[in-house]
Short mmCIF file of N, CA and C and ligand atoms in Angstrom, two decimals:
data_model
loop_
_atom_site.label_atom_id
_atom_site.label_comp_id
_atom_site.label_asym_id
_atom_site.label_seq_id
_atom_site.Cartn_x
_atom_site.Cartn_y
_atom_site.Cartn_z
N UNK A 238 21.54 29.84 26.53
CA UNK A 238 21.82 29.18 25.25
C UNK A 238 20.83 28.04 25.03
N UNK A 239 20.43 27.99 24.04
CA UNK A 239 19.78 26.76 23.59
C UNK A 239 19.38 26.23 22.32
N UNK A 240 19.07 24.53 21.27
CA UNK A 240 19.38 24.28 20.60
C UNK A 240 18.18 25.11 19.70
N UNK A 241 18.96 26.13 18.75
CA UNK A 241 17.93 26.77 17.71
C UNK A 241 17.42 26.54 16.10
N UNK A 242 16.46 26.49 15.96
CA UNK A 242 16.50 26.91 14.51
C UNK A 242 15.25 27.38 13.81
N UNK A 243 15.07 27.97 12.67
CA UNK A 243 14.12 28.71 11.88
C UNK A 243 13.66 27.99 11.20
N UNK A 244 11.86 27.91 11.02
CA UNK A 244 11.55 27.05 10.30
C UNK A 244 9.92 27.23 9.84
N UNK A 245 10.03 27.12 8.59
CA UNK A 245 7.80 26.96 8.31
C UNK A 245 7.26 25.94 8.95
N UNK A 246 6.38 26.36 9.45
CA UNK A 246 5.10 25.33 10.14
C UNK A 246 4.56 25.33 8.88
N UNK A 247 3.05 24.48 9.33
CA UNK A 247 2.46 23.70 8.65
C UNK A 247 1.00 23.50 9.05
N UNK A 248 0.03 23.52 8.50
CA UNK A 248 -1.55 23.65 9.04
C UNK A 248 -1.57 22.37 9.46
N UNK A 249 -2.91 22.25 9.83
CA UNK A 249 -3.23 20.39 10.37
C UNK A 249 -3.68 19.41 9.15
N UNK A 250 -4.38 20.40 8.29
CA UNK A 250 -4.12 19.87 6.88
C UNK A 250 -3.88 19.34 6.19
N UNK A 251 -2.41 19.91 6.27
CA UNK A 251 -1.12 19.64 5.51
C UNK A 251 0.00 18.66 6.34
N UNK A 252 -0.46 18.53 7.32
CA UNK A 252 0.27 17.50 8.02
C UNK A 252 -0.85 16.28 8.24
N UNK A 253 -1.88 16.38 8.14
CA UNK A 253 -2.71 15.26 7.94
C UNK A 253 -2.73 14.50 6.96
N UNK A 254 -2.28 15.17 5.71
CA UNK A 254 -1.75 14.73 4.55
C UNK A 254 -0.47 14.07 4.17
N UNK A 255 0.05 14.70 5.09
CA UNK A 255 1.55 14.06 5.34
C UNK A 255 1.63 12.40 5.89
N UNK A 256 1.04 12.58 6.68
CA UNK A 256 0.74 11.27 7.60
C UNK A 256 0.34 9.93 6.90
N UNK A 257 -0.70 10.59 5.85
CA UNK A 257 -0.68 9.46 4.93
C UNK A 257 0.35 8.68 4.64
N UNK A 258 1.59 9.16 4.16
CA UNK A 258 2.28 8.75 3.50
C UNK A 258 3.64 8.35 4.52
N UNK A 259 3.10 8.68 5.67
CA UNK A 259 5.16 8.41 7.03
C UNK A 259 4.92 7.08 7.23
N UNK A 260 5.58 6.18 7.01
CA UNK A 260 5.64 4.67 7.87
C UNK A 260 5.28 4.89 9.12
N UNK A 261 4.81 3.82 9.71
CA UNK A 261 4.37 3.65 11.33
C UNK A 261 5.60 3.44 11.64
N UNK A 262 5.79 3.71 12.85
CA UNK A 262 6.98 3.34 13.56
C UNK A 262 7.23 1.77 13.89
N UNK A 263 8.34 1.55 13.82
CA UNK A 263 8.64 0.20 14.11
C UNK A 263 10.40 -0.23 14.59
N UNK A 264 10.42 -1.47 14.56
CA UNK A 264 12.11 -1.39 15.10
C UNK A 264 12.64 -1.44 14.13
N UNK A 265 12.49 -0.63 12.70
CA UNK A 265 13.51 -0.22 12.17
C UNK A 265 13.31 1.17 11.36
N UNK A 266 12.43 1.67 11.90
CA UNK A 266 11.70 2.98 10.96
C UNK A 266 11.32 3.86 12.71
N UNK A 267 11.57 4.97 12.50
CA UNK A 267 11.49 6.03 13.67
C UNK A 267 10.50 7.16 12.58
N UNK A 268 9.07 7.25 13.17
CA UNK A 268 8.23 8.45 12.06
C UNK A 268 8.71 9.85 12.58
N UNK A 269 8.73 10.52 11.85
CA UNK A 269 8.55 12.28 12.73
C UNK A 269 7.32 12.33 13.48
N UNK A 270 6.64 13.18 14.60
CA UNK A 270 5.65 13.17 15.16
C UNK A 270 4.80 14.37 14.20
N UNK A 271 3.71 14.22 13.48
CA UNK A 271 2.49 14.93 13.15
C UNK A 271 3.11 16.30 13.75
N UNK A 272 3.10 16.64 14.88
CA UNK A 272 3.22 18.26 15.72
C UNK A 272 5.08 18.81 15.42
N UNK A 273 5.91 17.45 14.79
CA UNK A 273 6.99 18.03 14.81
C UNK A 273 7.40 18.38 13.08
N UNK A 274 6.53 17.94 12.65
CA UNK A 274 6.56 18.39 10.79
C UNK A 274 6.75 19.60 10.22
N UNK A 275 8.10 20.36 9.73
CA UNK A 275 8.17 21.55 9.69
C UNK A 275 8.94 21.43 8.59
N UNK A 276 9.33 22.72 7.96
CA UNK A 276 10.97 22.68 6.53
C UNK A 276 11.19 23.64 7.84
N UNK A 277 12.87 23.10 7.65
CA UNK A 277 13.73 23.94 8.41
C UNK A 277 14.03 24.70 7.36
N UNK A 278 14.46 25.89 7.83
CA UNK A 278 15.08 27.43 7.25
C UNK A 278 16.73 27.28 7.24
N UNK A 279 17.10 27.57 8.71
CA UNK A 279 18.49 27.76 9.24
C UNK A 279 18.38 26.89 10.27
N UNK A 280 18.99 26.14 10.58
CA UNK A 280 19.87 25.01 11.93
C UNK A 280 21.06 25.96 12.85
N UNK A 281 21.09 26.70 13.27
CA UNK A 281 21.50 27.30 14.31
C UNK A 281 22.45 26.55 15.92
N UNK A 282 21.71 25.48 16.04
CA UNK A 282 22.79 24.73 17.00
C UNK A 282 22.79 25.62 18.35
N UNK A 283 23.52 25.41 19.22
CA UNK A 283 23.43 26.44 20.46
C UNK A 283 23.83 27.75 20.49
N UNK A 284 22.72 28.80 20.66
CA UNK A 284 22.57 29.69 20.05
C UNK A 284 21.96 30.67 21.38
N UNK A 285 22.49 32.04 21.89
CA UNK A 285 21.44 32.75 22.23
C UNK A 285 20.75 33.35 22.06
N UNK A 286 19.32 33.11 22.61
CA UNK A 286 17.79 33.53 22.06
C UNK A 286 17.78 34.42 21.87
N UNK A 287 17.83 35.37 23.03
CA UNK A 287 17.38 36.52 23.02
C UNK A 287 18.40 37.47 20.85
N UNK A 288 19.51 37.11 21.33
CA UNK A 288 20.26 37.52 19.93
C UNK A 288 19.30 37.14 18.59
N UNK A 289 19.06 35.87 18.53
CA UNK A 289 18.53 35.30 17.40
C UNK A 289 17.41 36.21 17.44
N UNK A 290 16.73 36.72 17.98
CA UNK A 290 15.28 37.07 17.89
C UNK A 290 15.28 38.68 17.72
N UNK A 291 16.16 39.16 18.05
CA UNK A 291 16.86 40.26 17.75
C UNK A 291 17.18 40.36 16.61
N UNK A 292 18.08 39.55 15.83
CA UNK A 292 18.43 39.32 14.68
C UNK A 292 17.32 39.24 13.51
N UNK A 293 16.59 38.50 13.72
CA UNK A 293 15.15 38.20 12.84
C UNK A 293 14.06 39.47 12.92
N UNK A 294 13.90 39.79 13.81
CA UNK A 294 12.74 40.78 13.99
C UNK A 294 12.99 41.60 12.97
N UNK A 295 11.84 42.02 12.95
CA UNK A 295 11.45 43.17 11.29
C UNK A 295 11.64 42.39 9.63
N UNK A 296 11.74 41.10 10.00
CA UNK A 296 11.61 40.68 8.29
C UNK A 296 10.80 40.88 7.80
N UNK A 297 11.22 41.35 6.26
CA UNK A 297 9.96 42.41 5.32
C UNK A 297 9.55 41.98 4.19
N UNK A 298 9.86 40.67 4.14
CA UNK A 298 9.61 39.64 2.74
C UNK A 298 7.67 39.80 2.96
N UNK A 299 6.89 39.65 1.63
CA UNK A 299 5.69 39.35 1.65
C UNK A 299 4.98 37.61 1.89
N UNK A 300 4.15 37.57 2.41
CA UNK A 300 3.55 36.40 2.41
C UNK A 300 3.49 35.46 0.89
N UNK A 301 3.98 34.22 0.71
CA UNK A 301 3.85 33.63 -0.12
C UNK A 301 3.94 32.32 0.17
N UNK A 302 3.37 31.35 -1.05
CA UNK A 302 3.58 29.96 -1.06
C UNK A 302 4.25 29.28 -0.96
N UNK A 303 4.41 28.17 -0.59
CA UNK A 303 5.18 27.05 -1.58
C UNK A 303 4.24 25.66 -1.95
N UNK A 304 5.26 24.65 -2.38
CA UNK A 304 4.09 23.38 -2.69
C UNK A 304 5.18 22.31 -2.47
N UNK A 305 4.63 21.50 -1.40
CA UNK A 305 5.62 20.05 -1.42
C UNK A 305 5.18 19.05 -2.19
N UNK A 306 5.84 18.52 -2.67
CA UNK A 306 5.79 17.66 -4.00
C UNK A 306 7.47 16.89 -3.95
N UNK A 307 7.44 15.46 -4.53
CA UNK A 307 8.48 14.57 -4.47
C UNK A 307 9.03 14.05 -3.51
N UNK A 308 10.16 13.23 -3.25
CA UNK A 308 10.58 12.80 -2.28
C UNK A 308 12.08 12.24 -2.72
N UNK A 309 12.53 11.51 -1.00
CA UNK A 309 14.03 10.91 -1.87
C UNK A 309 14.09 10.41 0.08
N UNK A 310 15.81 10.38 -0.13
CA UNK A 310 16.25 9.78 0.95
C UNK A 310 17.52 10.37 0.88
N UNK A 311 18.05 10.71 2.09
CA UNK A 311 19.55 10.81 2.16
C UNK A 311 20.06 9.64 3.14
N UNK A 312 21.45 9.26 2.87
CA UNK A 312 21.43 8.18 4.04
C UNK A 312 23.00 8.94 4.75
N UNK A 313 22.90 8.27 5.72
CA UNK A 313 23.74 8.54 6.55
C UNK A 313 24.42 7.31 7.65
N UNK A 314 25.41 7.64 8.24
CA UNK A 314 25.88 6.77 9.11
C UNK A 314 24.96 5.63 10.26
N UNK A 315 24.14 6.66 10.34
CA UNK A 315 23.04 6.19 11.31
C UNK A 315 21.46 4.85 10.46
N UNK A 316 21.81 5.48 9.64
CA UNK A 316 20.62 5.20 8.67
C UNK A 316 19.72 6.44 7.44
N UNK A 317 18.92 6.08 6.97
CA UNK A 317 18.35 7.08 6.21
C UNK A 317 17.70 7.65 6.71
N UNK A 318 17.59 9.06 6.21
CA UNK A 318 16.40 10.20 6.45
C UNK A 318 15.91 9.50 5.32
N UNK A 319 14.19 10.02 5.37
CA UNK A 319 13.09 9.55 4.34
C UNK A 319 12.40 11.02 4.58
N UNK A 320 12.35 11.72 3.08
CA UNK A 320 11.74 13.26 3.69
C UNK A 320 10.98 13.72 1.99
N UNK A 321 10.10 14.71 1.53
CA UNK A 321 9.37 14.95 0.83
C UNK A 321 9.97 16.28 0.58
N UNK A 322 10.35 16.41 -0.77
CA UNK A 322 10.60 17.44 -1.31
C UNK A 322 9.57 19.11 -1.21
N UNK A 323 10.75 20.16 -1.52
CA UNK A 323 9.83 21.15 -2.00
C UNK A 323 9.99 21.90 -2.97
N UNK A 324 9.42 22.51 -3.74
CA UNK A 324 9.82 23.02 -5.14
C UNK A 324 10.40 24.14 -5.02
N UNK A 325 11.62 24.52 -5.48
CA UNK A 325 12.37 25.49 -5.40
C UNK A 325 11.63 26.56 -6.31
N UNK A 326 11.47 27.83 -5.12
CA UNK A 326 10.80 29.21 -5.66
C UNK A 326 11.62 30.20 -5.41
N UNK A 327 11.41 31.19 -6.11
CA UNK A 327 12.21 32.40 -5.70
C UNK A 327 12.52 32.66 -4.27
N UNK A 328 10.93 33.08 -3.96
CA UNK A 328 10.28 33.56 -3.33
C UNK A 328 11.21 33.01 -1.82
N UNK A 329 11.28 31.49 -1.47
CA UNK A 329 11.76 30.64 -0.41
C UNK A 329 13.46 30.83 -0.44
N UNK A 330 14.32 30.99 -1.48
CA UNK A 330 15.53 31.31 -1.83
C UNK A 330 15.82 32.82 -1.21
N UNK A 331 14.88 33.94 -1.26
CA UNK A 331 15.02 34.87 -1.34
C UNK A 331 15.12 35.29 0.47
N UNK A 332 13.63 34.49 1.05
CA UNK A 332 13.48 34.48 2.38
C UNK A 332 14.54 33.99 2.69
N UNK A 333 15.65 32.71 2.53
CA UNK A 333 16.63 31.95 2.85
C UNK A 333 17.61 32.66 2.85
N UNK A 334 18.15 33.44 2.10
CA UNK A 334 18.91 34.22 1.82
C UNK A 334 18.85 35.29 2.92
N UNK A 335 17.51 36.21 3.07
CA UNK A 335 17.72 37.23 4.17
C UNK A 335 17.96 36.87 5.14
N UNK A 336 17.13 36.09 5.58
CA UNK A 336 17.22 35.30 7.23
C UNK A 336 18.76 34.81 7.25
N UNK A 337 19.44 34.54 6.61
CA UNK A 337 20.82 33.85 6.51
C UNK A 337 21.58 35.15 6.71
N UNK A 338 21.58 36.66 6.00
CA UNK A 338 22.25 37.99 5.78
C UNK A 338 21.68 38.04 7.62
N UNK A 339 20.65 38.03 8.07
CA UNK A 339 20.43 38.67 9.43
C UNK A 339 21.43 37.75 10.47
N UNK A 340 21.43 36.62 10.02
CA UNK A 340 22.06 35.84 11.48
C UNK A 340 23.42 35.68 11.19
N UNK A 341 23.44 36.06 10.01
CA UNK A 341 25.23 35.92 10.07
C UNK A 341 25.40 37.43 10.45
N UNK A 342 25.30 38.57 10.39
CA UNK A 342 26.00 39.62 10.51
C UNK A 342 25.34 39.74 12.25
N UNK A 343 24.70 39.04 12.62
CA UNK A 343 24.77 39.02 13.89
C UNK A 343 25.39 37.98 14.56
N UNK A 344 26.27 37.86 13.42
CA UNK A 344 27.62 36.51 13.97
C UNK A 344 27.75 35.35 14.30
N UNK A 345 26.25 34.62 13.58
CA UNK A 345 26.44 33.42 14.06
C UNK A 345 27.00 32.33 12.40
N UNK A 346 27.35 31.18 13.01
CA UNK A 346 28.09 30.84 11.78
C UNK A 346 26.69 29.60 10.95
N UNK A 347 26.51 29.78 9.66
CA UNK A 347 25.51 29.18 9.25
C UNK A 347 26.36 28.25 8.03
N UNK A 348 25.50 27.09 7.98
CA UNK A 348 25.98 26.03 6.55
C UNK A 348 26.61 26.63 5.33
N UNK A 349 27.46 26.15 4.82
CA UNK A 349 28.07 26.74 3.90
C UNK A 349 27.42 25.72 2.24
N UNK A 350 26.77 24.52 2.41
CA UNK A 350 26.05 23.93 1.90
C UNK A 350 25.05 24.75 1.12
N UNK A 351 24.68 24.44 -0.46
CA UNK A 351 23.80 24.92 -0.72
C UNK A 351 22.09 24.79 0.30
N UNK A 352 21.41 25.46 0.00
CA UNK A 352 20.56 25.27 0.75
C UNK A 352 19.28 24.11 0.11
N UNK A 353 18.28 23.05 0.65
CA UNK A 353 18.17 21.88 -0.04
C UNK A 353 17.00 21.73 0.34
N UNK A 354 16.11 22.47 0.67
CA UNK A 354 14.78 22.19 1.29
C UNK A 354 14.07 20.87 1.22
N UNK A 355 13.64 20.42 2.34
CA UNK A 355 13.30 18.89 2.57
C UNK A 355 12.82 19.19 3.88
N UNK A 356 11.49 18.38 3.77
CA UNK A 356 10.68 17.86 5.25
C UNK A 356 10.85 16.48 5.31
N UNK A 357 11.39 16.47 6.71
CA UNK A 357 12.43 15.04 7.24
C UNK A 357 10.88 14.35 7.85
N UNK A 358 10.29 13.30 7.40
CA UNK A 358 9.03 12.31 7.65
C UNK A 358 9.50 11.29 8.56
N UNK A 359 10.33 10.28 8.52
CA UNK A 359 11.25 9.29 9.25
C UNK A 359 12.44 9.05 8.92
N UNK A 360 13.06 8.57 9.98
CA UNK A 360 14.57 8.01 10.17
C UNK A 360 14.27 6.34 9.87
N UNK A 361 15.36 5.91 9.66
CA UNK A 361 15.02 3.89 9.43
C UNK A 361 16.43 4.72 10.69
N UNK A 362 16.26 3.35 11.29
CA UNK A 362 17.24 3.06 12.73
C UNK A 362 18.64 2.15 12.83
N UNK A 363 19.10 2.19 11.08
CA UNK A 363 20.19 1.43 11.11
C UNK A 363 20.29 1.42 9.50
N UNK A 364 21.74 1.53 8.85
CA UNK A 364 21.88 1.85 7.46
C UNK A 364 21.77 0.37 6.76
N UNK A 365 21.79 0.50 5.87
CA UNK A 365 21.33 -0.68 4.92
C UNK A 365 20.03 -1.27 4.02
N UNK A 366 19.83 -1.85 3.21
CA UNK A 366 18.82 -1.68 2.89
C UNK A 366 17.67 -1.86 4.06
N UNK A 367 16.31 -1.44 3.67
CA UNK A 367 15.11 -1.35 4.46
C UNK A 367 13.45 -1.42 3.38
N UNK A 368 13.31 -2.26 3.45
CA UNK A 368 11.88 -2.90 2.93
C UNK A 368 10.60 -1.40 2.84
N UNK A 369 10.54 -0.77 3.97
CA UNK A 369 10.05 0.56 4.51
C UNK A 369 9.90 1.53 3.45
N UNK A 370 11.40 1.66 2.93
CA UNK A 370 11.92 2.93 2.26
C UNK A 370 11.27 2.59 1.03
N UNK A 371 11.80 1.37 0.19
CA UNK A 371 10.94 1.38 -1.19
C UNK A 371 9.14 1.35 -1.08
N UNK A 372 8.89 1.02 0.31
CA UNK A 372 7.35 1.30 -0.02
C UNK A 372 7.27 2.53 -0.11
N UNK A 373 7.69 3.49 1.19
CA UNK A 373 7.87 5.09 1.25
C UNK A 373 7.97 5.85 0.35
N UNK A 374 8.74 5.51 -0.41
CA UNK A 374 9.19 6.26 -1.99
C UNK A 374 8.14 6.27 -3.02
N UNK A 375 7.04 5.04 -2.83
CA UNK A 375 6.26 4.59 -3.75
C UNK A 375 4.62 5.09 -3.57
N UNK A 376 4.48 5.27 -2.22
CA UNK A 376 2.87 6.16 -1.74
C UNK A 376 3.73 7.54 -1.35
N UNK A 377 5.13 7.99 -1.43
CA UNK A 377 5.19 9.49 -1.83
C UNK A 377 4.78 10.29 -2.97
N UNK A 378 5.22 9.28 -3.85
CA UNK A 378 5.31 9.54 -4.94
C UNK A 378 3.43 9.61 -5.99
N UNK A 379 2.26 9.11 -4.65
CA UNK A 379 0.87 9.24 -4.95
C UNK A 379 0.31 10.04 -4.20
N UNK A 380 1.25 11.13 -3.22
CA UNK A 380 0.60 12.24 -2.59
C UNK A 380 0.75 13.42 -3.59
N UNK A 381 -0.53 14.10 -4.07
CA UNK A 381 -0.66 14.85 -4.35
C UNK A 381 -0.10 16.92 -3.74
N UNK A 382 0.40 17.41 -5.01
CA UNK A 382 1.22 18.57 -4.16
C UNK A 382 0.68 19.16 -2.92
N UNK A 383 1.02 19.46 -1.98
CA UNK A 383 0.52 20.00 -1.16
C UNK A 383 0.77 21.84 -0.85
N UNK A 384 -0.10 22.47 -1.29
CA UNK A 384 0.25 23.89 -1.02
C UNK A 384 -0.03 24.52 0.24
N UNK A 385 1.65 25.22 0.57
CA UNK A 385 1.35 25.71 1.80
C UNK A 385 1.80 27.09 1.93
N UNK A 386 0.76 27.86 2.50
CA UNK A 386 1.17 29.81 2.59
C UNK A 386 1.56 29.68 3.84
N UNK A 387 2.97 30.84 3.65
CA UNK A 387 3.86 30.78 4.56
C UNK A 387 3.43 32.45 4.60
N UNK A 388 3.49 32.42 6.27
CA UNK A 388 2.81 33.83 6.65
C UNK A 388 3.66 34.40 7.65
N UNK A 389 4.46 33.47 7.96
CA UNK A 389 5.23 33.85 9.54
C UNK A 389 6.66 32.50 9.27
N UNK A 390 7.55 33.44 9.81
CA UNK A 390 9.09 32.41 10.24
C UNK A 390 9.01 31.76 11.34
N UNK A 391 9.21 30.65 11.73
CA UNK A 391 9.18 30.23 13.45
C UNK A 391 10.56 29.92 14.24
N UNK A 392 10.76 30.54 14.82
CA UNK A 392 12.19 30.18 15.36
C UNK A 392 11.87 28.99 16.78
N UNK A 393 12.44 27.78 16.68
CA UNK A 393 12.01 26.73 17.44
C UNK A 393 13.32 26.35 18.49
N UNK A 394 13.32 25.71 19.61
CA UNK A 394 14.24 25.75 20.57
C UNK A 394 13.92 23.95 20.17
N UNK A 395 15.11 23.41 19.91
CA UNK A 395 14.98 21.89 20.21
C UNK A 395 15.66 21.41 21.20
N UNK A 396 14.80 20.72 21.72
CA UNK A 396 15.56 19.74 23.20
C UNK A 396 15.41 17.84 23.03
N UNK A 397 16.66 17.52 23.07
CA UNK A 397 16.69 16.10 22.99
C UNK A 397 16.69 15.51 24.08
N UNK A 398 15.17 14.50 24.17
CA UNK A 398 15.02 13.84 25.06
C UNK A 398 15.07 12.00 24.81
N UNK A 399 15.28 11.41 25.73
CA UNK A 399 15.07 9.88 25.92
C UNK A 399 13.88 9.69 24.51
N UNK A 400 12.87 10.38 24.80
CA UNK A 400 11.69 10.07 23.50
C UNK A 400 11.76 10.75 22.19
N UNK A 401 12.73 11.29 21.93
CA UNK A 401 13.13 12.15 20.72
C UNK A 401 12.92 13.77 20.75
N UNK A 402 13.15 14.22 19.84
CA UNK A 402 13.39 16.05 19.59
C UNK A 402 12.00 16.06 20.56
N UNK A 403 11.98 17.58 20.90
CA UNK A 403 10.97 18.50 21.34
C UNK A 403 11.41 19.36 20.88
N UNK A 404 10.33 19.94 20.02
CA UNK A 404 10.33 21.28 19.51
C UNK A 404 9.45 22.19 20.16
N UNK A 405 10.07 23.82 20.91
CA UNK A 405 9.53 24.66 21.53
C UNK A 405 9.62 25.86 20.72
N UNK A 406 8.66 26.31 20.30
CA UNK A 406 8.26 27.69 19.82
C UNK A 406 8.27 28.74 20.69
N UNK A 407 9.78 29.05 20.39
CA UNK A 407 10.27 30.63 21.40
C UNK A 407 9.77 31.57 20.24
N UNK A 408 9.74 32.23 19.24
CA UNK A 408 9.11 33.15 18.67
C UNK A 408 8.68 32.77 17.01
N UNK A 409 7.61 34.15 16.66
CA UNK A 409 7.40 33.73 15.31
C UNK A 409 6.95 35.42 14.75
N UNK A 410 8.03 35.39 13.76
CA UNK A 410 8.39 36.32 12.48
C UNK A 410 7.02 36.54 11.63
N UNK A 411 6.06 37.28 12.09
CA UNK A 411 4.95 37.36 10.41
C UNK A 411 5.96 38.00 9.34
N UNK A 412 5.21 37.66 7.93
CA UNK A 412 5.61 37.97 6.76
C UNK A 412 4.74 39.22 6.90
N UNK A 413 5.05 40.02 5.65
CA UNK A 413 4.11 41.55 5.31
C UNK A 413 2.81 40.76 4.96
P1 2AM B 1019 16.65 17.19 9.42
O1 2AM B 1019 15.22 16.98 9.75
O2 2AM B 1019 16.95 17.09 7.98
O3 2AM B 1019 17.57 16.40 10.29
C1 2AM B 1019 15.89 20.41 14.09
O4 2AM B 1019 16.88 19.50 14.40
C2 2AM B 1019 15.82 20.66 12.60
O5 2AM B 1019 17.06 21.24 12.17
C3 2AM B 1019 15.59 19.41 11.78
O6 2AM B 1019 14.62 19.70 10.80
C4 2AM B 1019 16.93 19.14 11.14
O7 2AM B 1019 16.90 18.70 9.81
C5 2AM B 1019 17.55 20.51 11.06
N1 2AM B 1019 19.02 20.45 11.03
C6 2AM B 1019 19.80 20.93 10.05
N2 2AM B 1019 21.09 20.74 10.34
C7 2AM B 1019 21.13 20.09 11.53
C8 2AM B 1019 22.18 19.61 12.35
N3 2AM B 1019 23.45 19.77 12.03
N4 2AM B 1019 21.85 18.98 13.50
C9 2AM B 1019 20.54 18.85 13.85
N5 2AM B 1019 19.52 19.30 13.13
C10 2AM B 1019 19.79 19.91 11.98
#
């Protein structure tokens, strides 16, 4: 068993671009790491591999785009996520949708939440306002869209350590 989930990568690119715009880390802002920048698909939770990968194999969706553009914040108990929107396409609804029909009828239980696509950039490390966030919001909002072809699904194993997530790439789904 281990912690799973499905998700688009991202060129160096497009995460170099990203970077522009993540706060540095500090004691009240936690950045995502450059190598851990992904849109999650499905969050899966403890899960066995070998099933999941079973489950996914043979997806027959074609290769297509998307474009990140906008931003926002959700907050939470802990503090805010700070993350960059993506534009809702068929195309990503449609992939969301199958990949969701494969892992549920192979029984695993998935969000009942609409689905909300967002790349998570930093955490602030405690709720309340944060000086960080209104700059964040404000050089998001001067990154230009970023287009990214999605060619392959990645199913990632996360492990929480003392230094934050590790993300391990146990397999990856090409598109047609
Ligand atoms: P987040 O970045 O918005 O927190 C690995 O943890 C990935 O799965 C992250 O991108 C995370 O999204 C996403 N995820 C979705 N639901 C989750 C949950 N309940 N617990 C942990 N991660 C979750």
């Amino acid at each position: 068993m281990a912690r799973l989930f499905t998700a688009i990568d991202f060129s160096a690119d497009v995460r170099a671009q990203l970077e522009t715009i993540i706060p540095p880390g500090s004691k009240s802002v936690r950045p995502i790491r450059s190598e851990n920048l992904h849109l999650t698909l499905h969050f899966l939770g403890e899960a066995d591999e070998s099933t999941v990968v079973e489950a996914l194999s043979g997806v027959e969706q074609a290769e297509f785009s998307i474009v990140l553009s906008g931003c926002g914040t959700f907050s939470g108990r802990e503090g805010k996520i700070l993350w960059i929107g993506v534009e809702k396409s068929r195309a990503l609804q449609v992939l969301h949708a199958d990949l969701g029909e494969r892992l549920s009828a192979a029984g695993f239980a998935l969000e009942k939440r609409p689905y909300s696509p967002h790349i998570t950039v930093a955490r602030t490390r405690r709720p309340g306002d944060n000086p960080v966030v209104e700059q964040f919001l404000n050089s998001a909002q001067t990154l230009p869209p970023q287009f990214v072809s999605v060619s392959a699904v990645q199913l990632y194993r996360s492990q929480l350590t003392s230094r934050g997530s590790r993300y391990e790439l146990v397999a990856s789904f090409p598109l047609q």
